[in-house]
PDB file of C-alpha atoms and ligand atoms in Angstrom:
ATOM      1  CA  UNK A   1      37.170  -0.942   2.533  1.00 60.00           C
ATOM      2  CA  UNK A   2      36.976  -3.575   5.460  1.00 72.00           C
ATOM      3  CA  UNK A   3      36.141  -0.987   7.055  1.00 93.00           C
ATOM      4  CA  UNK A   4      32.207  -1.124   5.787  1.00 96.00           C
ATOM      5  CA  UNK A   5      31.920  -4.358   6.542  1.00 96.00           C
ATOM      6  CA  UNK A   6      33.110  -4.755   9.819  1.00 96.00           C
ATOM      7  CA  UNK A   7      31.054  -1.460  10.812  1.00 97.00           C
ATOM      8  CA  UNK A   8      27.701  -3.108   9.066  1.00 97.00           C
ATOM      9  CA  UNK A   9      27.730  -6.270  11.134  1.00 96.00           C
ATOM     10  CA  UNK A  10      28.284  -3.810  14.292  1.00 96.00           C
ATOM     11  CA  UNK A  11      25.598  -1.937  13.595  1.00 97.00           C
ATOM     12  CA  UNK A  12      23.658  -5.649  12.456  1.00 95.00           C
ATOM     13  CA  UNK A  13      24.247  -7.274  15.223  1.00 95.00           C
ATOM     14  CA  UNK A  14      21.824  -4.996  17.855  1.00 91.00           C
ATOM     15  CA  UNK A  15      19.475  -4.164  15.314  1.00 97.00           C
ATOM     16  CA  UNK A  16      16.134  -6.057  15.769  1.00 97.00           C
ATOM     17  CA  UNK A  17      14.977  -7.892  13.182  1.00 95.00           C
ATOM     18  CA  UNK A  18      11.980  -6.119  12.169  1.00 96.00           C
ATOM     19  CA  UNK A  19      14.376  -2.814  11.436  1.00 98.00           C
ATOM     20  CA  UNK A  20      15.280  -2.517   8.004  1.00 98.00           C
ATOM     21  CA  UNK A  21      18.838  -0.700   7.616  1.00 98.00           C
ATOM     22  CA  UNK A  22      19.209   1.174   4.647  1.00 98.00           C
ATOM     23  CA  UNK A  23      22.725   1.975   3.950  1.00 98.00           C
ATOM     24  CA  UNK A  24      22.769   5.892   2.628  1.00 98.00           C
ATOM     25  CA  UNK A  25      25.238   6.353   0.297  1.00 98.00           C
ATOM     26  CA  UNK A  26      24.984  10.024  -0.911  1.00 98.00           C
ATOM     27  CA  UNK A  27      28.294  11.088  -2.093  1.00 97.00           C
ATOM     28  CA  UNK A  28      29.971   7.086  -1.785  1.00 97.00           C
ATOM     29  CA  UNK A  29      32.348   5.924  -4.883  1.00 97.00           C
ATOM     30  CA  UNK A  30      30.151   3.016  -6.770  1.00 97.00           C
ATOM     31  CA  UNK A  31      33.457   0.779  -5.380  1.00 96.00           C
ATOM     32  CA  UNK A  32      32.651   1.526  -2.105  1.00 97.00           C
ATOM     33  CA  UNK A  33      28.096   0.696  -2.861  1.00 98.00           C
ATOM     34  CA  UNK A  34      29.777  -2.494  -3.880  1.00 98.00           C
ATOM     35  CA  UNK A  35      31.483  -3.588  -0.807  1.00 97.00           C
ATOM     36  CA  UNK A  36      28.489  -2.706   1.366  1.00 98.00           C
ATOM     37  CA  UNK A  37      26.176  -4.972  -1.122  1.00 98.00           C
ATOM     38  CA  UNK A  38      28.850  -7.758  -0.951  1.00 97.00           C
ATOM     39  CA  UNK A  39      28.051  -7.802   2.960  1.00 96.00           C
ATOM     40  CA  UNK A  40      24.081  -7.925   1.883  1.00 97.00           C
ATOM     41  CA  UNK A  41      23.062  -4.823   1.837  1.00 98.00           C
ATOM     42  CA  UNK A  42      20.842  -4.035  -0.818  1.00 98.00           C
ATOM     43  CA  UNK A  43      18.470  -0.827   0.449  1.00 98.00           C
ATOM     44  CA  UNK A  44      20.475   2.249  -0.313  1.00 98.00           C
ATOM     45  CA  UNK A  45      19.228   5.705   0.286  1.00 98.00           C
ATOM     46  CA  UNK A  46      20.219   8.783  -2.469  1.00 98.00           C
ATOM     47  CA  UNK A  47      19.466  12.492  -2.026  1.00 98.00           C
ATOM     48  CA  UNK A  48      19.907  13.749  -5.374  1.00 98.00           C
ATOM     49  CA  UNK A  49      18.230  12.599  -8.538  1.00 98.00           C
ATOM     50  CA  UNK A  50      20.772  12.757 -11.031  1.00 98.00           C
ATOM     51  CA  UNK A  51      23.097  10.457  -8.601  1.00 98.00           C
ATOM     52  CA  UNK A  52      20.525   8.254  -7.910  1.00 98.00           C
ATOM     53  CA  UNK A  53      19.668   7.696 -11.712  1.00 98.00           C
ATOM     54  CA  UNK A  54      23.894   7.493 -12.327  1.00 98.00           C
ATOM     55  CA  UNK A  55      24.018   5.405  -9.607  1.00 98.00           C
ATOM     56  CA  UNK A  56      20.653   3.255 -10.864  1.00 98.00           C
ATOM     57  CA  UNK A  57      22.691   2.416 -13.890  1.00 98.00           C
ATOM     58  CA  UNK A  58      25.623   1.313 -13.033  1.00 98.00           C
ATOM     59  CA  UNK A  59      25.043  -0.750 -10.049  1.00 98.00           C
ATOM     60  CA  UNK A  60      23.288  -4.301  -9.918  1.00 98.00           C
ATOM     61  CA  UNK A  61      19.553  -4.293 -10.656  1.00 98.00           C
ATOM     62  CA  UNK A  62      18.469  -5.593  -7.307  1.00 98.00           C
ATOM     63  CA  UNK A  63      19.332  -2.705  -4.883  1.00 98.00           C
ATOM     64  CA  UNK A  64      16.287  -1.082  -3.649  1.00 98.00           C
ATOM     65  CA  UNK A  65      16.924   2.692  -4.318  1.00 99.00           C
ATOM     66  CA  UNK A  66      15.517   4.775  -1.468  1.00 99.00           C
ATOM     67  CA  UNK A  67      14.971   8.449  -2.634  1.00 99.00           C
ATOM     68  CA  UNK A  68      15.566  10.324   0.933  1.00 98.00           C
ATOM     69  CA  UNK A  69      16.065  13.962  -0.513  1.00 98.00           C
ATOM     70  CA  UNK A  70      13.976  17.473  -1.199  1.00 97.00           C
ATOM     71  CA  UNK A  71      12.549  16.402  -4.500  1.00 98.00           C
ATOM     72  CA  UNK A  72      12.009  19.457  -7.057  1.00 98.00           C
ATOM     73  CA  UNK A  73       9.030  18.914  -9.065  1.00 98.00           C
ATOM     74  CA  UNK A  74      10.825  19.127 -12.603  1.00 98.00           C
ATOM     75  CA  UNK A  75      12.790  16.401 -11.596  1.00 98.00           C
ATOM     76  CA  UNK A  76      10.770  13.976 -11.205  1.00 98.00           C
ATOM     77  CA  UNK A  77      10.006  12.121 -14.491  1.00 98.00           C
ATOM     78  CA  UNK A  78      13.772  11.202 -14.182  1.00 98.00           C
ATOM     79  CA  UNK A  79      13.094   8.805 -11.165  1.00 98.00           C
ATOM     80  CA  UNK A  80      10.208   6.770 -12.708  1.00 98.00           C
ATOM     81  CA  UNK A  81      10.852   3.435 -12.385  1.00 97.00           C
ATOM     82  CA  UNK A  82      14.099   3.599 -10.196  1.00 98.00           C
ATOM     83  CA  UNK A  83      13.018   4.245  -6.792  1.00 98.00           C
ATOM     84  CA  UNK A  84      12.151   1.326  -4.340  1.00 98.00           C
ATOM     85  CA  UNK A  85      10.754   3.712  -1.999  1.00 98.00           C
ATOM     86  CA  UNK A  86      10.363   7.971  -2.228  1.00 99.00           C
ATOM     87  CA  UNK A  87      10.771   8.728   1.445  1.00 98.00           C
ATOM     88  CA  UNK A  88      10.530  12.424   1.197  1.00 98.00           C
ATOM     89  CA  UNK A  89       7.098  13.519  -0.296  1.00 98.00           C
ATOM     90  CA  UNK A  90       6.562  16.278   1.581  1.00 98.00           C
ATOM     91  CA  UNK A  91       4.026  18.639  -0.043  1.00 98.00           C
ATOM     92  CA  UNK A  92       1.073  18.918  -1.937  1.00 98.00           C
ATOM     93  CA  UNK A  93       2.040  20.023  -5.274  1.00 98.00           C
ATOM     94  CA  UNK A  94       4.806  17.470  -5.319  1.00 98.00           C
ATOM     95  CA  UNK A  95       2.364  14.861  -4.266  1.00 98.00           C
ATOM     96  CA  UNK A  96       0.477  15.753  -7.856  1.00 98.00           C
ATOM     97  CA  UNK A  97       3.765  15.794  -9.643  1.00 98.00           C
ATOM     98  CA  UNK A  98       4.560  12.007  -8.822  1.00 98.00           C
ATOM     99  CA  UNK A  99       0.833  10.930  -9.369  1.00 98.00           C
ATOM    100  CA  UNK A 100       0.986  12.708 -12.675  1.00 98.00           C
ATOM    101  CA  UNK A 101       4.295  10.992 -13.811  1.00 98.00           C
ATOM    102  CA  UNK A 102       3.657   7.670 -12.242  1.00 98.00           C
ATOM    103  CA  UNK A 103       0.156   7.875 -14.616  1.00 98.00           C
ATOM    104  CA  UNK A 104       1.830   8.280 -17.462  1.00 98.00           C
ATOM    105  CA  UNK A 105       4.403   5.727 -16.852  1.00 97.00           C
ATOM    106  CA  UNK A 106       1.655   3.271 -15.838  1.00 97.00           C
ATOM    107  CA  UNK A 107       3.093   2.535 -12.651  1.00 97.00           C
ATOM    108  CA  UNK A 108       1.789   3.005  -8.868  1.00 98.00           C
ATOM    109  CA  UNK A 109       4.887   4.557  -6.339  1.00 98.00           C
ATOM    110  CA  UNK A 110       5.106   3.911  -2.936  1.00 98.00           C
ATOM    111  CA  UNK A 111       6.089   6.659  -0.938  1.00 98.00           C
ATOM    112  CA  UNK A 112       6.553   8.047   2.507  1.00 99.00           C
ATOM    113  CA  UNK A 113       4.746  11.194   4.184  1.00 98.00           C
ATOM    114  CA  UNK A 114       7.954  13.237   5.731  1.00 98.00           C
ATOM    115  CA  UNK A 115       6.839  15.174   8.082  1.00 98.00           C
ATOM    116  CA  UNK A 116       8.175  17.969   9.895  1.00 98.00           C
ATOM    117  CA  UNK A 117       8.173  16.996  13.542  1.00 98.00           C
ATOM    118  CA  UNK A 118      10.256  19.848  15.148  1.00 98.00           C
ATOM    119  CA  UNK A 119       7.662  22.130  13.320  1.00 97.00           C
ATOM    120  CA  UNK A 120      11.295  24.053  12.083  1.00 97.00           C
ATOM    121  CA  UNK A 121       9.985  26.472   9.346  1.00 94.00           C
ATOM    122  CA  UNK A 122      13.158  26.266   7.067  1.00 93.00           C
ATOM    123  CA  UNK A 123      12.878  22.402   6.704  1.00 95.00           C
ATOM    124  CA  UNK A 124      10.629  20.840   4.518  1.00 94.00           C
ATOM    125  CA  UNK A 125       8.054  18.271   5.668  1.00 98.00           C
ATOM    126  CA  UNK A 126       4.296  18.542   6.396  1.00 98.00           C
ATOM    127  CA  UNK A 127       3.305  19.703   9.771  1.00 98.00           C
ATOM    128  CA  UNK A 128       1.426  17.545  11.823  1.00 98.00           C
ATOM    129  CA  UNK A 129      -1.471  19.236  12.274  1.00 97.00           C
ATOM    130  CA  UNK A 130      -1.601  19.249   8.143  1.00 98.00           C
ATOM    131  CA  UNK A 131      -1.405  15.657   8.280  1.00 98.00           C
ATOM    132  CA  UNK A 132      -5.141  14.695   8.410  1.00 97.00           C
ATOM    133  CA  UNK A 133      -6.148  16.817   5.848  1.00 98.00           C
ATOM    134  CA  UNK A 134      -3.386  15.881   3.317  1.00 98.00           C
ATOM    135  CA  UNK A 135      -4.196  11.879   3.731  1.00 98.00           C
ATOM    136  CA  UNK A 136      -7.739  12.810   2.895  1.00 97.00           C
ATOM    137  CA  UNK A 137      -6.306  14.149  -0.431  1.00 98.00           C
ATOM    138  CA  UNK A 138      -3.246  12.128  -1.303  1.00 98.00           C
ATOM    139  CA  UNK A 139      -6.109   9.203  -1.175  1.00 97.00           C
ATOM    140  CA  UNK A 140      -7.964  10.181  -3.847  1.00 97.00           C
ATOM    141  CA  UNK A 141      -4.417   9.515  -5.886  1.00 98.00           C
ATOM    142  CA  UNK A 142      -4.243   6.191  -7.570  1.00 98.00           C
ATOM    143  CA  UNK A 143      -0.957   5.961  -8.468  1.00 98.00           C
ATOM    144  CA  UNK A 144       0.681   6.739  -5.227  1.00 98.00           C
ATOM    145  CA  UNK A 145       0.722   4.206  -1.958  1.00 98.00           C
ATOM    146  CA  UNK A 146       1.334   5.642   1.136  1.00 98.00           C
ATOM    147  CA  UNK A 147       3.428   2.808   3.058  1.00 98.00           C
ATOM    148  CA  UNK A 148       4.575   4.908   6.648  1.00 98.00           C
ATOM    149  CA  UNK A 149       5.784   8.116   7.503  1.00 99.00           C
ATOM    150  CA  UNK A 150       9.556   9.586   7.582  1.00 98.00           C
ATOM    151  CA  UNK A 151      11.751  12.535   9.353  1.00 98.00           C
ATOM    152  CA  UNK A 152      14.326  13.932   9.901  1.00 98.00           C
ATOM    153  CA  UNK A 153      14.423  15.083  13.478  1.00 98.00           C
ATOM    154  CA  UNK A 154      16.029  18.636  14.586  1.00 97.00           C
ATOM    155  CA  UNK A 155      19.544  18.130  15.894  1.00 93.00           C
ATOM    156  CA  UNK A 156      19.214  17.986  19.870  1.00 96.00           C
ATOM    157  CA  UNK A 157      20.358  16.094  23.009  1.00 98.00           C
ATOM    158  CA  UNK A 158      19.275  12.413  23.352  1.00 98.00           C
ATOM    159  CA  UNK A 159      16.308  13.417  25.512  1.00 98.00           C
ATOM    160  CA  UNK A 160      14.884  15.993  22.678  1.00 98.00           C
ATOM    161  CA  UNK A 161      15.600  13.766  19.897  1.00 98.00           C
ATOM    162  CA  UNK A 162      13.234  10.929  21.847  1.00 98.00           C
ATOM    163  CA  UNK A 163      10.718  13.275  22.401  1.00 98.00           C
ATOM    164  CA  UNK A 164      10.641  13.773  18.279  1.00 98.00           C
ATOM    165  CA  UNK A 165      10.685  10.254  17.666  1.00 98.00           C
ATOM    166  CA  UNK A 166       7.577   9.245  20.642  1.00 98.00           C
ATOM    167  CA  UNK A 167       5.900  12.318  18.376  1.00 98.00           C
ATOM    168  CA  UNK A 168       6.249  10.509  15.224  1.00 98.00           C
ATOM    169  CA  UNK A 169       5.663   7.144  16.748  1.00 98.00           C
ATOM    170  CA  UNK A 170       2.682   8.499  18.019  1.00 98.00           C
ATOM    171  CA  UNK A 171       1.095   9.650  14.763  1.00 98.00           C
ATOM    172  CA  UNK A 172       2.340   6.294  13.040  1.00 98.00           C
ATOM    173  CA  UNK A 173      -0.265   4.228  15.958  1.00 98.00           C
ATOM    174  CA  UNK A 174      -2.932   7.117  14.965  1.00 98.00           C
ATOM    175  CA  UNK A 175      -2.887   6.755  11.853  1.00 98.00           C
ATOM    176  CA  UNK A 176      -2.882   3.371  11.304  1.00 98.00           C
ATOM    177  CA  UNK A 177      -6.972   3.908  11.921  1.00 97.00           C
ATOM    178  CA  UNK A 178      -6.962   5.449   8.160  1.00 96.00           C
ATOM    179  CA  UNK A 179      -5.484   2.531   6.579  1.00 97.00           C
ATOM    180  CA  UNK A 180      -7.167   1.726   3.153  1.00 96.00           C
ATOM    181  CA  UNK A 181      -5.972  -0.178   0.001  1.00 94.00           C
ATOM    182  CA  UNK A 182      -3.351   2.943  -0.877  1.00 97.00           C
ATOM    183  CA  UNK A 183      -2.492   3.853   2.468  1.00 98.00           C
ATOM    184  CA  UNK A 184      -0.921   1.576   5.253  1.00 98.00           C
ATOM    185  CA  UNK A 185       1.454   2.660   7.680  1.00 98.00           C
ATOM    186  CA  UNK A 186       3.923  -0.202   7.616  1.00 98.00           C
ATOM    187  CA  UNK A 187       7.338   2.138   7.914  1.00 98.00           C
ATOM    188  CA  UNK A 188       8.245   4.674  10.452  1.00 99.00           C
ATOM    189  CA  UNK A 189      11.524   5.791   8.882  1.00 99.00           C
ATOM    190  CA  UNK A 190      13.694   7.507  11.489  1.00 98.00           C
ATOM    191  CA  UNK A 191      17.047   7.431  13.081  1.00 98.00           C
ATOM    192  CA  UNK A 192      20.299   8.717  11.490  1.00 98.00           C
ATOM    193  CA  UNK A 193      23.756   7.740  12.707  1.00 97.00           C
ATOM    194  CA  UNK A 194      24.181   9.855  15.517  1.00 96.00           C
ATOM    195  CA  UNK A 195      20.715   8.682  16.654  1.00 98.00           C
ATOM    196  CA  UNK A 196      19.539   5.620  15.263  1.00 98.00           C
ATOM    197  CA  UNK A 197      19.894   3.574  18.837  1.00 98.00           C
ATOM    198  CA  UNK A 198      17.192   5.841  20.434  1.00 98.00           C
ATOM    199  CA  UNK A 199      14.815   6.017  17.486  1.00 98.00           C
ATOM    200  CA  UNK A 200      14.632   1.734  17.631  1.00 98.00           C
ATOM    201  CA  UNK A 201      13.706   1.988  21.143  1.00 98.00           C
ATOM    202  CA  UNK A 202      10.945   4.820  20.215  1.00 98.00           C
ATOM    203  CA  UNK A 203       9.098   2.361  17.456  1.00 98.00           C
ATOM    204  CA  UNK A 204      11.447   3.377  14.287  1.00 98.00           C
ATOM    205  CA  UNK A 205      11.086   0.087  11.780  1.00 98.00           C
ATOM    206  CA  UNK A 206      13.683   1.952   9.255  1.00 98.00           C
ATOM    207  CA  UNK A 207      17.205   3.251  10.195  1.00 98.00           C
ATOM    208  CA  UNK A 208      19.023   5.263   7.300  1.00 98.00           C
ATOM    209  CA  UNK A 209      22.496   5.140   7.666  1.00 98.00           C
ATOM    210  CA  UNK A 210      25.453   6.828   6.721  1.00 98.00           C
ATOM    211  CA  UNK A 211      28.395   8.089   8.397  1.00 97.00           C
ATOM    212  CA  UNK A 212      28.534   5.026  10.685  1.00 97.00           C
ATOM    213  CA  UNK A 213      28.823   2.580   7.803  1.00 98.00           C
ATOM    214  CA  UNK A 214      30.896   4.188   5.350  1.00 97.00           C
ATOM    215  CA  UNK A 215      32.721   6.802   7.701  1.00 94.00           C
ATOM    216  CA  UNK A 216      32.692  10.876   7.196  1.00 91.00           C
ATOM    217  CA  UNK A 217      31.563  12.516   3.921  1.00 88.00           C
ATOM    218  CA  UNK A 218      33.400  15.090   2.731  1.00 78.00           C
ATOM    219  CA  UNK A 219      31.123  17.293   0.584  1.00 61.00           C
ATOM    220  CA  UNK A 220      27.485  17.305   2.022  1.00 49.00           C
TER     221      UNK A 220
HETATM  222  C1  LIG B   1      22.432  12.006   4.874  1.00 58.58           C
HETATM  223  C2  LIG B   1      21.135  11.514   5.383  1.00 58.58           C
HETATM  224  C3  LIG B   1      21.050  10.454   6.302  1.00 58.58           C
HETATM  225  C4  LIG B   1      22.274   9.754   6.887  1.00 58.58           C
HETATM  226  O1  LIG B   1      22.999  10.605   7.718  1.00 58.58           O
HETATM  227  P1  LIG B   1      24.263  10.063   8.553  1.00 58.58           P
HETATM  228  O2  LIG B   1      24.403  11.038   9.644  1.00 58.58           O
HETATM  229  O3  LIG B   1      25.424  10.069   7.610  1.00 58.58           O
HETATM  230  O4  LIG B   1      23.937   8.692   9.033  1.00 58.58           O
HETATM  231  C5  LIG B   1      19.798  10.027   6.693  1.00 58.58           C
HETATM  232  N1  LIG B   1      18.666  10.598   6.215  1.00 58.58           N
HETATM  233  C6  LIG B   1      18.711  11.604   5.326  1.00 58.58           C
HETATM  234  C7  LIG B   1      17.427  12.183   4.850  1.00 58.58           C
HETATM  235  C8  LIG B   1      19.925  12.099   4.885  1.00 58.58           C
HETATM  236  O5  LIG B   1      19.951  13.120   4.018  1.00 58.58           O
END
């Protein structure tokens, strides 16, 4: 359990200060949540909606739940009110889901466009040539507020993976000429443990972490 702390305040220590850390714990014990938000933590990033709510309930009420997952429609409702930050909206008719459920709950989400940088047709994520056309949509939504953009890079060699994140860096600066009241781009969410260093020198403001804080998982 010292474990987490001592590999937080490595992985602290040469972050900038203007990159926010969130701490995924998919799969973690709620014992082991704890010891990472005794160190300070208090972003954590969930993939599944049922752990997230489980998770939601039994842990303190200020951690910022990051939803980071594929998000089916019909699950949806469940997350009102829980999630800090949906990082992973990353189609249309999901899009209309969460403005639909956010209505009714009388609430306004803020959310992240993922989007598909590696173009790889079996992961989800908007392509970037989509991505003009769905911002002209998502803002005529009034319960959703786009705050950046987020991927999930293909896995590559250190070169490929900076080419990704220049890409997504790239449409971050571009886009930032279509800010508006519901859409800012604020967050460019990228970098994962085995790649996190390279994505802060390519413009990432959000690292999601797992494996480097609280060591291998064994079932995902
Ligand atoms: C699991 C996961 C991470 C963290 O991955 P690690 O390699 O354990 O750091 C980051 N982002 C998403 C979307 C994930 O599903």
């Amino acid at each position: 359990m010292q474990d987490i702390q001592d590999h937080l305040r490595e992985i602290q220590q040469e972050l900038p200060p203007h990159v926010q850390l969130i701490a995924v714990s998919k799969t973690r014990t709620p014992e082991e949540i704890l010891e990472a938000y005794t160190a300070g933590i208090r972003d954590f990033g969930e993939n599944k909606v049922q752990e997230l709510v489980e998770k939601y309930e039994a842990l303190p009420k200020d951690i910022r739940w990051h939803f980071i997952g594929s998000l089916q429609t019909n699950k949806v409702r469940k997350l009102m009110g829980k999630t800090f930050l949906i990082q992973s909206l990353d189609r249309w008719n999901l899009a209309l889901e969460l403005e639909k459920r956010a209505g009714d709950a009388e609430l306004v989400l803020d959310v992240l466009l993922e989007v598909n940088i590696g173009e790889e047709p079996q992961k989800g994520g908007i392509i970037p040539s989509d991505l003009p056309d769905f911002i002209e949509k998502i803002k005529t939504l009034k319960h959703l507020r786009v705050r950046g953009l987020m991927a999930i890079i293909p896995q590559g060699s250190e070169a490929e993976n900076r080419v990704h994140f220049q890409n997504m860096n790239a449409w971050f600066e571009k886009l930032k000429n279509e800010e508006s009241e519901r859409f800012t781009m604020e967050i460019l969410s990228m970098g994962m443990s085995m790649d996190y260093k390279t994505a802060v020198e390519e413009g990432s403001t959000m690292i999601r972490v797992g494996t480097s804080i609280f060591g291998q998982r064994n079932n995902a």
